[in-house]
Amino acid sequence: MRRITLSRYLIEEQREKGKINADLRLLIEVVARACKSIAIAIGKGGLGGEGGILGEAGSDNVQGEAQKKLDVLSNEIFLEANEWGGHLAGMASEEMELPHAIPNRYPQGEYLLLFDPLDGSSNIDINVSVGTIFSVLRCTEGDDPTQANAFLQAGTRQVAAGYAVYGPTTLFVLTVGDGVVCFTLDRELGSFVLTQENIQIPHDTKEFAINMSNMRFWEPPMQRYVNDLLSGKEGPRGKDFNMRWVASMVVDVHRILTRGGVFMYPLDSKIAAQGGKLRLLYEANPMAFIVEQAGGAASTGHCNIMDIQPSGLHQRIPVILGSKNEVALAVAHHLKD
Ligand code: P6P
């Protein structure tokens, strides 16, 4: 494979395909640089700073979830890296209730950056891979980027999305609407190098990802669908299935991008009042954009995720995404009811 760095890939997407402009190219490069900084911080684990950077921060985020020290640090890294470049109108994060306004001392750009700075952070203390998820929108003319309303745009309006995986290797997966590419951090160079291009998710699969401990709380369609998977060869599917659940969405989605599968976090009666577990704007939408660009599908069970008109910055929704024929079968169960 050609040894293409992220910078060269972005320049070629801009110069030869006109897929992005200079500001979006700068935005993505700055996001990738912030992910490198997060990877370094995570790599220090218990060695970083006084008493290490593992463990609880002693605060809760807007979701009411106990923050890890690295949640707070990763959020700060993203804000500091992105606010001065002149490419952003504003930022929104899982870790902050309200949007982050670009300080007046810096110029403003046309883009809105939404992110989950450290997804799967419950895995940090047990040294399991975690990641960062980001989504890019344009600020609509006349919208106030300091207000949540400017960010409440359907996923189909995303201009770019991606994630980083902090694992045995540090990966940066990206779409700018021209397919999905994956870069691997060359730690000697300090650059992300293209290692997979035109990623395609197999349309069928024998592997599903879901937190089975919630089964008794699911709605009937999801129970029926998963029971069919569990029935295996003797059941209506006529084949056996394997199950994986890392509890880091970025890792479960990256496995699906790599070898197919279906990832589900359905409604359950414990979280029905919240609308689901995963957040629409900075988890479900960016992952849906990536999965669809890789030939997969992403649904709530009742509609395509990217068609949803958001009602709130931290809105949660049920998620079924991955191999498109498998997603279609899960959706069919929901449409029967
Ligand atoms: P559970 C991580 O907290 C996260 O938001 C996703 O990354 C992951 O898929 C899910 O929650 C795990 O949820 O209920 O299995 O801990």
CSV table of C-alpha atoms and ligand atoms in Angstrom, one decimal:
chain,number,residue,atom,x,y,z
A,1,MET,CA,0.0,0.0,0.0
A,2,ARG,CA,1.2,3.6,-0.8
A,3,ARG,CA,2.7,5.1,2.4
A,4,ILE,CA,0.2,8.0,2.7
A,5,THR,CA,0.1,10.1,5.8
A,6,LEU,CA,-3.2,11.7,7.0
A,7,SER,CA,-2.0,15.1,5.9
A,8,ARG,CA,-1.3,13.8,2.3
A,9,TYR,CA,-4.7,12.0,2.2
A,10,LEU,CA,-6.5,15.2,3.2
A,11,ILE,CA,-4.6,17.4,0.8
A,12,GLU,CA,-5.5,14.9,-2.0
A,13,GLU,CA,-9.1,14.9,-0.9
A,14,GLN,CA,-9.1,18.7,-1.2
A,15,ARG,CA,-6.9,19.2,-4.3
A,16,GLU,CA,-7.9,16.3,-6.5
A,17,LYS,CA,-11.5,15.6,-5.4
A,18,GLY,CA,-12.6,18.8,-3.9
A,19,LYS,CA,-14.2,16.8,-1.1
A,20,ILE,CA,-13.0,19.2,1.6
A,21,ASN,CA,-11.7,22.7,1.9
A,22,ALA,CA,-8.7,24.0,3.7
A,23,ASP,CA,-10.6,24.8,6.9
A,24,LEU,CA,-12.0,21.3,7.1
A,25,ARG,CA,-8.6,19.8,6.4
A,26,LEU,CA,-7.1,21.8,9.2
A,27,LEU,CA,-10.0,20.8,11.5
A,28,ILE,CA,-9.4,17.1,10.9
A,29,GLU,CA,-5.6,17.4,11.3
A,30,VAL,CA,-6.1,19.2,14.6
A,31,VAL,CA,-8.6,16.6,15.8
A,32,ALA,CA,-6.1,13.9,14.9
A,33,ARG,CA,-3.3,15.7,16.8
A,34,ALA,CA,-5.6,15.9,19.9
A,35,CYS,CA,-6.2,12.2,19.6
A,36,LYS,CA,-2.5,11.6,19.6
A,37,SER,CA,-2.2,13.6,22.8
A,38,ILE,CA,-5.0,11.6,24.4
A,39,ALA,CA,-3.3,8.4,23.3
A,40,ILE,CA,-0.1,9.5,25.1
A,41,ALA,CA,-2.1,10.5,28.3
A,42,ILE,CA,-3.9,7.1,28.3
A,43,GLY,CA,-0.6,5.3,27.7
A,44,LYS,CA,0.8,6.7,31.0
A,45,GLY,CA,-2.0,5.0,33.0
A,46,GLY,CA,-1.1,4.8,36.6
A,47,LEU,CA,2.2,6.5,35.9
A,48,GLY,CA,0.8,9.8,34.8
A,49,GLY,CA,1.0,12.9,37.1
A,50,GLU,CA,0.5,12.7,40.9
A,51,GLY,CA,-1.1,9.4,41.8
A,52,GLY,CA,-1.6,8.6,38.1
A,53,ILE,CA,-4.4,9.6,35.8
A,54,LEU,CA,-6.6,6.5,36.4
A,55,GLY,CA,-9.6,6.5,38.6
A,56,GLU,CA,-12.5,8.9,39.3
A,57,ALA,CA,-12.3,12.6,38.8
A,58,GLY,CA,-14.6,13.1,41.7
A,59,SER,CA,-17.2,14.8,39.5
A,60,ASP,CA,-20.2,13.8,37.4
A,61,ASN,CA,-20.8,14.8,33.8
A,62,VAL,CA,-24.0,16.3,32.4
A,63,GLN,CA,-25.3,12.7,32.0
A,64,GLY,CA,-24.9,12.1,35.7
A,65,GLU,CA,-22.1,9.7,35.0
A,66,ALA,CA,-19.1,9.6,37.3
A,67,GLN,CA,-16.2,11.2,35.3
A,68,LYS,CA,-12.8,9.5,35.1
A,69,LYS,CA,-9.8,11.8,35.4
A,70,LEU,CA,-9.1,10.9,31.8
A,71,ASP,CA,-12.6,12.0,30.7
A,72,VAL,CA,-11.9,15.5,32.0
A,73,LEU,CA,-8.3,15.6,30.6
A,74,SER,CA,-9.4,14.3,27.2
A,75,ASN,CA,-12.1,16.9,27.0
A,76,GLU,CA,-9.7,19.7,27.9
A,77,ILE,CA,-7.2,18.4,25.3
A,78,PHE,CA,-9.9,18.7,22.6
A,79,LEU,CA,-11.0,22.2,23.7
A,80,GLU,CA,-7.5,23.6,23.8
A,81,ALA,CA,-6.4,22.0,20.6
A,82,ASN,CA,-9.4,23.1,18.6
A,83,GLU,CA,-10.5,26.6,19.8
A,84,TRP,CA,-7.7,28.8,18.4
A,85,GLY,CA,-7.4,27.5,14.8
A,86,GLY,CA,-10.1,29.8,13.3
A,87,HIS,CA,-11.9,26.8,11.7
A,88,LEU,CA,-14.7,26.4,14.3
A,89,ALA,CA,-17.8,28.3,15.1
A,90,GLY,CA,-18.3,26.2,18.3
A,91,MET,CA,-17.9,22.8,20.0
A,92,ALA,CA,-20.2,20.4,21.9
A,93,SER,CA,-19.0,17.6,24.1
A,94,GLU,CA,-20.5,14.7,26.0
A,95,GLU,CA,-18.6,16.1,29.0
A,96,MET,CA,-20.2,19.6,28.9
A,97,GLU,CA,-23.9,20.5,29.4
A,98,LEU,CA,-23.7,23.5,27.0
A,99,PRO,CA,-21.7,24.2,23.9
A,100,HIS,CA,-18.2,25.7,24.2
A,101,ALA,CA,-18.0,29.1,22.6
A,102,ILE,CA,-14.9,30.0,20.7
A,103,PRO,CA,-13.1,32.7,22.8
A,104,ASN,CA,-13.4,36.2,21.3
A,105,ARG,CA,-9.6,36.5,21.0
A,106,TYR,CA,-9.8,33.8,18.3
A,107,PRO,CA,-11.3,34.0,14.8
A,108,GLN,CA,-14.4,31.9,14.1
A,109,GLY,CA,-14.9,29.5,11.2
A,110,GLU,CA,-17.9,27.8,9.7
A,111,TYR,CA,-17.7,24.3,11.4
A,112,LEU,CA,-19.2,22.8,14.5
A,113,LEU,CA,-17.3,20.0,16.2
A,114,LEU,CA,-19.2,17.5,18.4
A,115,PHE,CA,-17.3,14.8,20.3
A,116,ASP,CA,-17.2,12.2,22.9
A,117,PRO,CA,-13.6,12.7,24.0
A,118,LEU,CA,-13.2,9.4,25.8
A,119,ASP,CA,-15.8,6.7,24.9
A,120,GLY,CA,-15.8,3.6,27.0
A,121,SER,CA,-13.9,5.2,29.9
A,122,SER,CA,-15.3,2.6,32.3
A,123,ASN,CA,-12.7,0.3,30.6
A,124,ILE,CA,-9.8,2.6,31.4
A,125,ASP,CA,-9.0,1.2,34.8
A,126,ILE,CA,-8.9,-2.4,33.5
A,127,ASN,CA,-6.6,-1.5,30.5
A,128,VAL,CA,-9.2,-2.3,27.8
A,129,SER,CA,-9.2,-0.2,24.6
A,130,VAL,CA,-11.2,3.0,24.6
A,131,GLY,CA,-11.6,5.7,22.0
A,132,THR,CA,-12.7,9.2,20.9
A,133,ILE,CA,-15.7,9.9,18.6
A,134,PHE,CA,-16.2,13.1,16.6
A,135,SER,CA,-18.7,14.6,14.2
A,136,VAL,CA,-18.5,17.7,12.1
A,137,LEU,CA,-21.4,19.9,11.0
A,138,ARG,CA,-21.6,23.3,9.3
A,139,CYS,CA,-23.0,26.2,11.4
A,140,THR,CA,-26.1,27.3,9.6
A,141,GLU,CA,-26.2,31.0,8.5
A,142,GLY,CA,-27.8,33.0,11.3
A,143,ASP,CA,-27.5,30.3,14.0
A,144,ASP,CA,-25.9,31.2,17.2
A,145,PRO,CA,-23.1,28.7,17.7
A,146,THR,CA,-23.0,29.4,21.5
A,147,GLN,CA,-26.5,27.9,21.7
A,148,ALA,CA,-27.4,24.2,21.5
A,149,ASN,CA,-29.9,24.8,18.8
A,150,ALA,CA,-27.1,25.4,16.2
A,151,PHE,CA,-26.0,21.8,16.8
A,152,LEU,CA,-29.4,20.2,16.5
A,153,GLN,CA,-29.0,19.0,12.8
A,154,ALA,CA,-29.8,15.6,11.3
A,155,GLY,CA,-26.9,13.2,10.8
A,156,THR,CA,-27.3,13.5,7.1
A,157,ARG,CA,-25.9,17.0,7.4
A,158,GLN,CA,-22.5,15.8,8.7
A,159,VAL,CA,-19.6,16.8,6.5
A,160,ALA,CA,-17.1,14.5,8.3
A,161,ALA,CA,-17.0,12.0,11.1
A,162,GLY,CA,-14.5,9.7,12.7
A,163,TYR,CA,-13.1,7.9,15.7
A,164,ALA,CA,-9.8,7.1,17.3
A,165,VAL,CA,-9.2,3.7,19.0
A,166,TYR,CA,-6.6,3.7,21.8
A,167,GLY,CA,-5.6,0.0,21.7
A,168,PRO,CA,-2.5,-2.1,20.9
A,169,THR,CA,-2.2,0.4,18.1
A,170,THR,CA,-3.7,3.9,17.9
A,171,LEU,CA,-6.1,4.1,15.0
A,172,PHE,CA,-7.8,7.0,13.3
A,173,VAL,CA,-10.8,6.1,11.2
A,174,LEU,CA,-12.4,8.8,9.0
A,175,THR,CA,-15.0,9.6,6.5
A,176,VAL,CA,-15.5,12.9,4.6
A,177,GLY,CA,-18.3,11.4,2.6
A,178,ASP,CA,-15.9,9.7,0.2
A,179,GLY,CA,-15.8,6.2,1.8
A,180,VAL,CA,-14.0,5.2,5.0
A,181,VAL,CA,-10.3,5.1,5.6
A,182,CYS,CA,-8.2,4.0,8.5
A,183,PHE,CA,-4.8,5.4,9.6
A,184,THR,CA,-2.4,3.8,12.1
A,185,LEU,CA,-0.2,5.9,14.3
A,186,ASP,CA,3.5,5.4,13.4
A,187,ARG,CA,4.9,6.1,16.9
A,188,GLU,CA,8.4,6.7,15.5
A,189,LEU,CA,7.2,9.2,12.9
A,190,GLY,CA,4.5,10.6,15.1
A,191,SER,CA,2.2,10.6,12.1
A,192,PHE,CA,-1.0,8.7,11.2
A,193,VAL,CA,-0.3,6.5,8.1
A,194,LEU,CA,-3.0,5.1,5.8
A,195,THR,CA,-3.4,1.4,6.5
A,196,GLN,CA,-6.9,0.7,5.1
A,197,GLU,CA,-8.8,2.4,2.4
A,198,ASN,CA,-12.3,1.9,0.9
A,199,ILE,CA,-13.4,-0.1,4.0
A,200,GLN,CA,-16.5,-2.2,3.2
A,201,ILE,CA,-18.6,-3.9,5.9
A,202,PRO,CA,-19.7,-7.5,4.8
A,203,HIS,CA,-23.5,-7.4,4.2
A,204,ASP,CA,-24.0,-10.6,6.2
A,205,THR,CA,-22.5,-11.7,9.5
A,206,LYS,CA,-22.5,-14.4,12.1
A,207,GLU,CA,-21.5,-12.1,15.0
A,208,PHE,CA,-23.5,-9.8,17.2
A,209,ALA,CA,-22.7,-7.3,19.9
A,210,ILE,CA,-25.1,-6.5,22.7
A,211,ASN,CA,-25.1,-6.3,26.5
A,212,MET,CA,-27.1,-9.5,27.2
A,213,SER,CA,-27.5,-8.7,30.9
A,214,ASN,CA,-30.3,-6.3,29.9
A,215,MET,CA,-32.3,-9.0,27.9
A,216,ARG,CA,-35.2,-9.2,30.3
A,217,PHE,CA,-35.7,-5.4,30.0
A,218,TRP,CA,-35.8,-5.2,26.2
A,219,GLU,CA,-38.9,-4.6,24.1
A,220,PRO,CA,-40.4,-7.8,22.5
A,221,PRO,CA,-39.0,-7.2,19.0
A,222,MET,CA,-35.4,-7.1,20.2
A,223,GLN,CA,-36.1,-10.2,22.4
A,224,ARG,CA,-37.5,-12.1,19.4
A,225,TYR,CA,-34.6,-11.1,17.2
A,226,VAL,CA,-31.9,-12.0,19.7
A,227,ASN,CA,-33.6,-15.3,20.6
A,228,ASP,CA,-33.4,-16.2,16.9
A,229,LEU,CA,-29.7,-15.5,16.9
A,230,LEU,CA,-29.3,-17.6,20.1
A,231,SER,CA,-31.3,-20.5,18.5
A,232,GLY,CA,-28.5,-20.9,16.0
A,233,LYS,CA,-28.5,-23.7,13.4
A,234,GLU,CA,-31.6,-25.3,14.8
A,235,GLY,CA,-33.5,-22.1,14.8
A,236,PRO,CA,-35.1,-19.9,12.1
A,237,ARG,CA,-31.7,-18.4,11.1
A,238,GLY,CA,-30.2,-21.8,10.3
A,239,LYS,CA,-26.7,-20.8,11.4
A,240,ASP,CA,-24.8,-20.4,14.6
A,241,PHE,CA,-23.8,-16.9,15.8
A,242,ASN,CA,-20.9,-15.7,17.9
A,243,MET,CA,-21.2,-12.8,20.4
A,244,ARG,CA,-18.7,-10.0,21.4
A,245,TRP,CA,-19.3,-7.1,23.8
A,246,VAL,CA,-16.3,-4.8,24.7
A,247,ALA,CA,-18.4,-2.1,26.2
A,248,SER,CA,-16.4,0.5,24.2
A,249,MET,CA,-18.6,1.5,21.3
A,250,VAL,CA,-15.6,2.5,19.2
A,251,VAL,CA,-14.0,-1.0,19.6
A,252,ASP,CA,-17.2,-2.9,18.9
A,253,VAL,CA,-17.8,-0.7,15.8
A,254,HIS,CA,-14.2,-1.0,14.6
A,255,ARG,CA,-14.6,-4.8,14.8
A,256,ILE,CA,-17.7,-4.6,12.6
A,257,LEU,CA,-15.9,-2.3,10.1
A,258,THR,CA,-13.1,-4.9,10.0
A,259,ARG,CA,-15.1,-8.2,9.8
A,260,GLY,CA,-18.8,-7.4,9.8
A,261,GLY,CA,-21.3,-7.8,12.6
A,262,VAL,CA,-24.3,-6.1,14.2
A,263,PHE,CA,-24.0,-3.8,17.2
A,264,MET,CA,-27.1,-3.1,19.3
A,265,TYR,CA,-27.9,-0.9,22.3
A,266,PRO,CA,-31.7,-1.1,22.3
A,267,LEU,CA,-34.2,0.6,24.5
A,268,ASP,CA,-34.7,-1.2,27.7
A,269,SER,CA,-37.3,-0.5,30.5
A,270,LYS,CA,-34.5,0.8,32.8
A,271,ILE,CA,-33.5,3.6,30.4
A,272,ALA,CA,-36.7,4.0,28.3
A,273,ALA,CA,-37.5,7.3,30.0
A,274,GLN,CA,-34.1,8.7,28.8
A,275,GLY,CA,-34.7,7.5,25.2
A,276,GLY,CA,-31.9,5.0,25.2
A,277,LYS,CA,-28.2,4.7,26.3
A,278,LEU,CA,-26.2,6.1,23.4
A,279,ARG,CA,-26.1,9.8,22.5
A,280,LEU,CA,-27.4,10.8,19.1
A,281,LEU,CA,-25.2,13.7,18.2
A,282,TYR,CA,-21.7,12.6,19.2
A,283,GLU,CA,-22.0,8.8,19.3
A,284,ALA,CA,-24.8,7.4,17.1
A,285,ASN,CA,-24.7,10.0,14.2
A,286,PRO,CA,-20.9,9.8,13.6
A,287,MET,CA,-20.9,6.0,13.8
A,288,ALA,CA,-23.9,5.9,11.5
A,289,PHE,CA,-22.2,8.1,8.9
A,290,ILE,CA,-19.1,5.9,9.0
A,291,VAL,CA,-21.0,2.6,8.9
A,292,GLU,CA,-23.2,3.8,6.0
A,293,GLN,CA,-20.2,5.1,4.1
A,294,ALA,CA,-18.7,1.6,4.5
A,295,GLY,CA,-21.8,-0.1,3.0
A,296,GLY,CA,-23.6,-0.9,6.3
A,297,ALA,CA,-26.8,0.4,7.9
A,298,ALA,CA,-27.7,2.2,11.1
A,299,SER,CA,-31.2,2.3,12.5
A,300,THR,CA,-33.1,2.9,15.8
A,301,GLY,CA,-35.3,-0.1,14.8
A,302,HIS,CA,-37.9,2.3,13.5
A,303,CYS,CA,-36.0,4.8,11.4
A,304,ASN,CA,-32.5,5.5,10.0
A,305,ILE,CA,-30.4,7.2,12.7
A,306,MET,CA,-29.2,9.9,10.4
A,307,ASP,CA,-32.7,11.0,9.5
A,308,ILE,CA,-33.6,12.0,13.1
A,309,GLN,CA,-34.1,15.7,13.7
A,310,PRO,CA,-32.4,16.1,17.1
A,311,SER,CA,-34.4,17.6,20.0
A,312,GLY,CA,-31.5,18.1,22.4
A,313,LEU,CA,-27.7,18.3,22.6
A,314,HIS,CA,-27.5,15.1,24.7
A,315,GLN,CA,-30.5,13.2,23.3
A,316,ARG,CA,-30.2,9.5,23.6
A,317,ILE,CA,-31.6,6.9,21.1
A,318,PRO,CA,-31.6,3.1,20.6
A,319,VAL,CA,-28.9,1.9,18.1
A,320,ILE,CA,-28.8,-1.0,15.7
A,321,LEU,CA,-25.9,-0.8,13.2
A,322,GLY,CA,-23.5,-2.9,11.1
A,323,SER,CA,-23.9,-5.4,8.3
A,324,LYS,CA,-26.8,-4.2,6.3
A,325,ASN,CA,-28.7,-7.5,5.8
A,326,GLU,CA,-28.5,-8.2,9.5
A,327,VAL,CA,-29.7,-4.7,10.5
A,328,ALA,CA,-32.6,-5.2,8.0
A,329,LEU,CA,-33.7,-8.4,9.8
A,330,ALA,CA,-33.5,-6.7,13.2
A,331,VAL,CA,-35.5,-3.7,11.9
A,332,ALA,CA,-38.1,-6.1,10.3
A,333,HIS,CA,-38.9,-7.5,13.8
A,334,HIS,CA,-39.5,-3.9,15.0
A,335,LEU,CA,-41.8,-3.0,12.1
A,336,LYS,CA,-44.0,-6.1,12.8
A,337,ASP,CA,-45.2,-4.7,16.1
B,1,P6P,P1,-22.9,-1.0,29.1
B,1,P6P,C1,-19.5,3.4,27.1
B,1,P6P,O1,-19.9,4.0,28.3
B,1,P6P,C2,-20.8,3.4,26.2
B,1,P6P,O2,-21.3,4.7,26.1
B,1,P6P,C3,-20.4,2.8,24.9
B,1,P6P,O3,-19.1,3.0,24.5
B,1,P6P,C4,-20.7,1.3,25.1
B,1,P6P,O4,-21.1,0.6,23.9
B,1,P6P,C5,-21.8,1.3,26.1
B,1,P6P,O5,-21.8,2.5,26.8
B,1,P6P,C6,-21.6,0.2,27.1
B,1,P6P,O6,-22.7,0.1,28.0
B,1,P6P,O7,-24.3,-0.8,29.6
B,1,P6P,O8,-22.6,-2.3,28.5
B,1,P6P,O9,-21.8,-0.6,30.1
